[in-house]
PDB file of C-alpha atoms in Angstrom:
ATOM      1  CA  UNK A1081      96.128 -16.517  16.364  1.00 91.00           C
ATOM      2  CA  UNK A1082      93.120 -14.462  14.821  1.00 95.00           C
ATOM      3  CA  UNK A1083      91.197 -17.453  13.128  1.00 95.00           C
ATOM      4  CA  UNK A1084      88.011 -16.810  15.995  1.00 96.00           C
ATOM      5  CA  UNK A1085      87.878 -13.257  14.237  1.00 96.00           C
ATOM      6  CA  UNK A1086      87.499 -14.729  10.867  1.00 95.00           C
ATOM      7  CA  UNK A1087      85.007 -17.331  11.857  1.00 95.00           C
ATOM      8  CA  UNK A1088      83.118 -15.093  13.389  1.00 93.00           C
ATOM      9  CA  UNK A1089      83.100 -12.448  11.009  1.00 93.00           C
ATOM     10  CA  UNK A1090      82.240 -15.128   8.562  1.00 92.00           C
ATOM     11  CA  UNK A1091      79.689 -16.556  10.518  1.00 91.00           C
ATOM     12  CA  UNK A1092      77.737 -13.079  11.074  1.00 87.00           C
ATOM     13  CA  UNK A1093      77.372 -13.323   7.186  1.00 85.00           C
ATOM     14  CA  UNK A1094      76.061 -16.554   6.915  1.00 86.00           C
ATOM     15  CA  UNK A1095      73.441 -16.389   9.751  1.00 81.00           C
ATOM     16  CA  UNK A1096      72.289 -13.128   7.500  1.00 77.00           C
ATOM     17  CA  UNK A1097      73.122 -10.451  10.526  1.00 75.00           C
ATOM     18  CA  UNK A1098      75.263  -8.241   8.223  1.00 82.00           C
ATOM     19  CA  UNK A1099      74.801  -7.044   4.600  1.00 88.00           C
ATOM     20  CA  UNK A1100      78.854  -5.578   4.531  1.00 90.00           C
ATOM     21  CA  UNK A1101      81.529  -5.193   7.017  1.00 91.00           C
ATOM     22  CA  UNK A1102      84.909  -4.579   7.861  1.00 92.00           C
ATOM     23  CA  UNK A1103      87.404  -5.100  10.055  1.00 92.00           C
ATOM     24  CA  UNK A1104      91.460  -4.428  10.196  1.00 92.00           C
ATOM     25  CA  UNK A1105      93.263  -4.966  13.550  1.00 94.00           C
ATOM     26  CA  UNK A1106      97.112  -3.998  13.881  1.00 95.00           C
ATOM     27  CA  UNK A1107      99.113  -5.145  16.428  1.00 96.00           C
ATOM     28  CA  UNK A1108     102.599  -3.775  17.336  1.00 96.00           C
ATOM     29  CA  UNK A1109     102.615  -1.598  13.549  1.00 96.00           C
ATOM     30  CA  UNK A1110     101.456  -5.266  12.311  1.00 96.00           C
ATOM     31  CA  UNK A1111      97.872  -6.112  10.419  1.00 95.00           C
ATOM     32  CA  UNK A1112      97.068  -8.680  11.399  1.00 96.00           C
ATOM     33  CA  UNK A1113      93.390  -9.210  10.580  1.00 96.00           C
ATOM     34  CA  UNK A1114      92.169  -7.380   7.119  1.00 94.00           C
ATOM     35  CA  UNK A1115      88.762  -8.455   6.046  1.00 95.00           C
ATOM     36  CA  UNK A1116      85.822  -7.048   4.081  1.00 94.00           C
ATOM     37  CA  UNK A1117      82.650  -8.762   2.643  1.00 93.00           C
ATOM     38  CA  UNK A1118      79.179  -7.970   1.699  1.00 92.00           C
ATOM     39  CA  UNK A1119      77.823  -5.329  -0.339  1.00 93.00           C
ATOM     40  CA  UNK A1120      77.616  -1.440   0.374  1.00 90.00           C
ATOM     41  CA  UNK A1121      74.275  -0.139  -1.080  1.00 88.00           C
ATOM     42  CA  UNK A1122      70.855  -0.914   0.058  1.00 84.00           C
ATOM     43  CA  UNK A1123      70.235  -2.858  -3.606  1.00 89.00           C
ATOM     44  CA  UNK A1124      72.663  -4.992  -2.517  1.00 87.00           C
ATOM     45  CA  UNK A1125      74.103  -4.459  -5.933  1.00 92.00           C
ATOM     46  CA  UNK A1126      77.605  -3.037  -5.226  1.00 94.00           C
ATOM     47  CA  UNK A1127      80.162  -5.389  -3.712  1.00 94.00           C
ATOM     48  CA  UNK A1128      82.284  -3.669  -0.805  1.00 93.00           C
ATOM     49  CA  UNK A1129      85.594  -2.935  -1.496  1.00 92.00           C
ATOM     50  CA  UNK A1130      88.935  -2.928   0.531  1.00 90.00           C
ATOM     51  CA  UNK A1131      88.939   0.734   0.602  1.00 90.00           C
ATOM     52  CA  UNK A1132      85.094   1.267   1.418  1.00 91.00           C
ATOM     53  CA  UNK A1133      85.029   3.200   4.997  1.00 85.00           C
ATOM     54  CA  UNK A1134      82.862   2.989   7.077  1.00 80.00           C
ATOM     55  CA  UNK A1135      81.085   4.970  10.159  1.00 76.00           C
ATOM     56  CA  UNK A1136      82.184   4.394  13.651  1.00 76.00           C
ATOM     57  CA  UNK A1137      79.451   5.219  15.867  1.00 75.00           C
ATOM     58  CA  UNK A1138      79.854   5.665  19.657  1.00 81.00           C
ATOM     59  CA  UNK A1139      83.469   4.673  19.821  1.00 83.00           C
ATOM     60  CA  UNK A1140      84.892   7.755  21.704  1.00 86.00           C
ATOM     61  CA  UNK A1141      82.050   7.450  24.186  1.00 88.00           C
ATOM     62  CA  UNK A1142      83.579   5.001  25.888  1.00 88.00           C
ATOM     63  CA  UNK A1143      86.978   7.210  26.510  1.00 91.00           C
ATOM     64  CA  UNK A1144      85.120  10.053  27.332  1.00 93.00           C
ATOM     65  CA  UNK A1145      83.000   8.042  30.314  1.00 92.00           C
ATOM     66  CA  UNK A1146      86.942   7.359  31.260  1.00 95.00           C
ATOM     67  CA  UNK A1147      88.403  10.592  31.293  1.00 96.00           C
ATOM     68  CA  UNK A1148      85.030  11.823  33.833  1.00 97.00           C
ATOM     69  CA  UNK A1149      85.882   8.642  35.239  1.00 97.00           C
ATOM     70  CA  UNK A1150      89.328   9.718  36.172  1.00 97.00           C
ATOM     71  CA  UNK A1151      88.609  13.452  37.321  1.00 97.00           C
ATOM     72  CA  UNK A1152      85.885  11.684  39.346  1.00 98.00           C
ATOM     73  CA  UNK A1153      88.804   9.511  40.883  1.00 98.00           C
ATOM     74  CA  UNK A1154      90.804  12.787  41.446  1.00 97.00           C
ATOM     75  CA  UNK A1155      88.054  14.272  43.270  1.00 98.00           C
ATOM     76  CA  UNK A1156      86.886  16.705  40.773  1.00 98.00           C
ATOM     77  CA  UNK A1157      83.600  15.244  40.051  1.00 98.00           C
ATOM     78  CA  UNK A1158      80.683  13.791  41.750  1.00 98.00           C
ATOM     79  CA  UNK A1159      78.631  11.480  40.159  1.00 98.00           C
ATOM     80  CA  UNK A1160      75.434  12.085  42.725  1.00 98.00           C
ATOM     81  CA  UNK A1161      76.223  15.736  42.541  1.00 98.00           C
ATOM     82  CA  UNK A1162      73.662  17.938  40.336  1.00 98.00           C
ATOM     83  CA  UNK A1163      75.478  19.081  37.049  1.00 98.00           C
ATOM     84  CA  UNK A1164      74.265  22.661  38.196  1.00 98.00           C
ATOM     85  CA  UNK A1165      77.303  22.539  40.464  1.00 98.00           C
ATOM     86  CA  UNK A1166      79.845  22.431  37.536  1.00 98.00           C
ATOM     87  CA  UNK A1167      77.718  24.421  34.847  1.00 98.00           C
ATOM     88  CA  UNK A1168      74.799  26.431  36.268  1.00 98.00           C
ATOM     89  CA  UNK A1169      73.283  27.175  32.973  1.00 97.00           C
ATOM     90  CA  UNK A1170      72.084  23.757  32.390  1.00 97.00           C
ATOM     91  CA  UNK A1171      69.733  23.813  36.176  1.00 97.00           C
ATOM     92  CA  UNK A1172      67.601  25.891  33.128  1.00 96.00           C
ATOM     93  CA  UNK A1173      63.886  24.210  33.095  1.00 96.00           C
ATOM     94  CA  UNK A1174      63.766  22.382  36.133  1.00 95.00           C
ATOM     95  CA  UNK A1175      66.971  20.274  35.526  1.00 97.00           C
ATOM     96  CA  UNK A1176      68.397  21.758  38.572  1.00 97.00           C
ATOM     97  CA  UNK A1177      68.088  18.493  40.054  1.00 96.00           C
ATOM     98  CA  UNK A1178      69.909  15.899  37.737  1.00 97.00           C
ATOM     99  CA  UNK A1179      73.108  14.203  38.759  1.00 98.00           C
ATOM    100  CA  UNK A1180      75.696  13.899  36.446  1.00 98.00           C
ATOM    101  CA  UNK A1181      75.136  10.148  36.800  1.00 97.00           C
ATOM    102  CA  UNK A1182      71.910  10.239  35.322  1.00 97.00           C
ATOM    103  CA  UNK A1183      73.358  13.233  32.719  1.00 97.00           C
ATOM    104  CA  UNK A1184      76.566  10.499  31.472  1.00 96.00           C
ATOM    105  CA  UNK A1185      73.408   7.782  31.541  1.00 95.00           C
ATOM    106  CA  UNK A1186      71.323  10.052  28.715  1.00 95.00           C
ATOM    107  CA  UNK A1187      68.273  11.055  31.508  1.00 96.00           C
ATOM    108  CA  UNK A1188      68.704  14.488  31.297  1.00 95.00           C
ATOM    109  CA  UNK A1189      65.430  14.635  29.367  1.00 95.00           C
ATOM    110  CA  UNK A1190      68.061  16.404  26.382  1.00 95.00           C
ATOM    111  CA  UNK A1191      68.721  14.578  23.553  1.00 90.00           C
ATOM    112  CA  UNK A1192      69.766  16.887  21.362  1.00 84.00           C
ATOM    113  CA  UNK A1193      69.546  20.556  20.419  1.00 79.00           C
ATOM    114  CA  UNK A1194      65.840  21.844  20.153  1.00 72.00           C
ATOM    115  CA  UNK A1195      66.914  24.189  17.050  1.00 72.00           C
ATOM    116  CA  UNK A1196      68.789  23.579  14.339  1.00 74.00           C
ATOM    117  CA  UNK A1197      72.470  24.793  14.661  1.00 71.00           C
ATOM    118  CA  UNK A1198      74.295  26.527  11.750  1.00 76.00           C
ATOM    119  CA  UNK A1199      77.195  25.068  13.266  1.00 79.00           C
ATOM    120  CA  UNK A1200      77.190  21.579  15.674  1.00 78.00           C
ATOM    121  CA  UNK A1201      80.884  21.616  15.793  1.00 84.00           C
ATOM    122  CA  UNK A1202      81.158  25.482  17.816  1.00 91.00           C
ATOM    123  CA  UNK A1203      81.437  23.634  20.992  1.00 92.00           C
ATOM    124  CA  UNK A1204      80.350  26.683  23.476  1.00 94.00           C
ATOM    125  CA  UNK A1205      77.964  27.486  21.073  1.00 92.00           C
ATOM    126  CA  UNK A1206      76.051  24.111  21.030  1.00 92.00           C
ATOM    127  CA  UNK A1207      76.812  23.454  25.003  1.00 94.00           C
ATOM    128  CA  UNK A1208      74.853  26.774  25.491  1.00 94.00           C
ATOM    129  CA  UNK A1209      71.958  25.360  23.213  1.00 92.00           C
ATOM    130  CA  UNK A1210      71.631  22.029  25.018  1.00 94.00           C
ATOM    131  CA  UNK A1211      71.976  23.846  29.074  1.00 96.00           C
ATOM    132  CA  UNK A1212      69.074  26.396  27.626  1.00 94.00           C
ATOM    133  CA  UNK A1213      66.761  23.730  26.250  1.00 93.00           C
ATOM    134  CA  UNK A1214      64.119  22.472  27.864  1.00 94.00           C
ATOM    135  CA  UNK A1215      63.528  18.572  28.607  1.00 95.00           C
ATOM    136  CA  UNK A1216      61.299  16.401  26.697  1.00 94.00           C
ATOM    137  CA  UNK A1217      60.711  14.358  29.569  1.00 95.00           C
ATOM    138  CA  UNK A1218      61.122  14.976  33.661  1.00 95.00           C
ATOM    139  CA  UNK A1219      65.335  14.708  34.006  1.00 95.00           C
ATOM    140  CA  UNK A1220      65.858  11.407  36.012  1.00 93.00           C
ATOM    141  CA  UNK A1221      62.715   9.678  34.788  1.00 95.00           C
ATOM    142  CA  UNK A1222      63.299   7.778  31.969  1.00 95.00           C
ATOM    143  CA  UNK A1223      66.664   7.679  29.817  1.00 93.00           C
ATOM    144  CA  UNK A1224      66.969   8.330  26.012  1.00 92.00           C
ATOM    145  CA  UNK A1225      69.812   8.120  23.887  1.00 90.00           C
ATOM    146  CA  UNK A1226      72.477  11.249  23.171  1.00 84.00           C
ATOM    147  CA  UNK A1227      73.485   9.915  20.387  1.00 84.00           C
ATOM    148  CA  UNK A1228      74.892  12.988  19.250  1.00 86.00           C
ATOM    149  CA  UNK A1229      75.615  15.435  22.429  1.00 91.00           C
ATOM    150  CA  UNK A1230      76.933  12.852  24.893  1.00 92.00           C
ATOM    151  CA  UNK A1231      80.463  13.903  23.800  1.00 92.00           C
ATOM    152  CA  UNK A1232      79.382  17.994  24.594  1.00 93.00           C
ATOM    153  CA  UNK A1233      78.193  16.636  27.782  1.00 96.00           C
ATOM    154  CA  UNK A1234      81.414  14.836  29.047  1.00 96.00           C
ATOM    155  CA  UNK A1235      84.303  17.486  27.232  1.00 96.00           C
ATOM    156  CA  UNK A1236      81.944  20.589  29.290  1.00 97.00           C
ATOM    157  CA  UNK A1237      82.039  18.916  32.537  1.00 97.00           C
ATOM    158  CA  UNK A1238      85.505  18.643  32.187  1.00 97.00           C
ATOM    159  CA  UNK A1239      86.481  21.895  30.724  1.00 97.00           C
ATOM    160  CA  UNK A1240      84.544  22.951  34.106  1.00 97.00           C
ATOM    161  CA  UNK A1241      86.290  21.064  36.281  1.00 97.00           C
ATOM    162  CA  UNK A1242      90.092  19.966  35.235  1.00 94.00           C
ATOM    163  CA  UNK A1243      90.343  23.191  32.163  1.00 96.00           C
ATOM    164  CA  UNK A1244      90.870  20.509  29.873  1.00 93.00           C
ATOM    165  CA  UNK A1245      88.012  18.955  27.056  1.00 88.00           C
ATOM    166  CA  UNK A1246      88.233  15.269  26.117  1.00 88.00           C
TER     167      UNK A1246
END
């Protein structure tokens, strides 16, 4: 039922795309797929393991874009409205103007923090930092990627506007 999984995987190895991977799916309390391959050091010296982990990048942006999606669908938020309307603080340095389309589609210009945090984890704390900071480019103009904030973006328009955080 999985084989296409395996002959992928297998393939992205022998085409040279990946150096080491994993990948376990369960289905219904079930594995059903459990393979690793590769090595897990830039030599290229150590083989990977079955008990190697590994980063997951990016995979709870996707459910945060859905629970804005779903206060959007409850009438809560606007996608062409400015983010000013739900959190004033960020309209700081002329990003009065930026929907929170173009916010959830990383053109607010604010990538990141401009100072270091002690802590990047004190949610009001860093949410404060990014509505304060200025833009490195006109919001709306181009689009960079918020790698790291996107998820203090989405949980603070929510808090705003249902109380709740992701």
């Amino acid at each position: 039922r999985f084989r296409a999984v395996r002959e992928t995987f297998e393939a992205n190895f022998a085409d040279g795309g990946e150096a080491g991977a994993a990948v376990s799916i369960v289905v219904d309390g079930e594995t059903v797929v459990d393979l690793y391959a590769g090595v897990r050091d830039a030599a290229g010296q150590t083989p990977l393991g079955p008990d190697d982990l590994f980063n997951v990048w990016s995979t709870t942006k996707g459910l945060a874009a859905l629970c804005v999606a779903i206060a959007a669908d409850r009438g809560l938020i606007d996608y062409a409205a400015p983010v000013a309307r739900y959190w004033p603080a960020f309209a700081a340095h002329g990003k009065d103007r930026l929907t929170v389309g173009q916010l959830l589609s990383h053109q607010s210009g604010v990538c990141g923090v401009d100072q270091p945090l002690e802590d990047f984890f004190d949610h009001d704390r860093t949410v404060a930092r990014l509505a304060a900071s200025a833009p490195l480019f006109p919001p709306g103009s181009a689009s960079a990627y918020n790698a790291n904030v996107m998820g203090h973006y989405a949980s603070e328009l929510l808090r705003r506007t249902d109380g709740r955080s992701v």
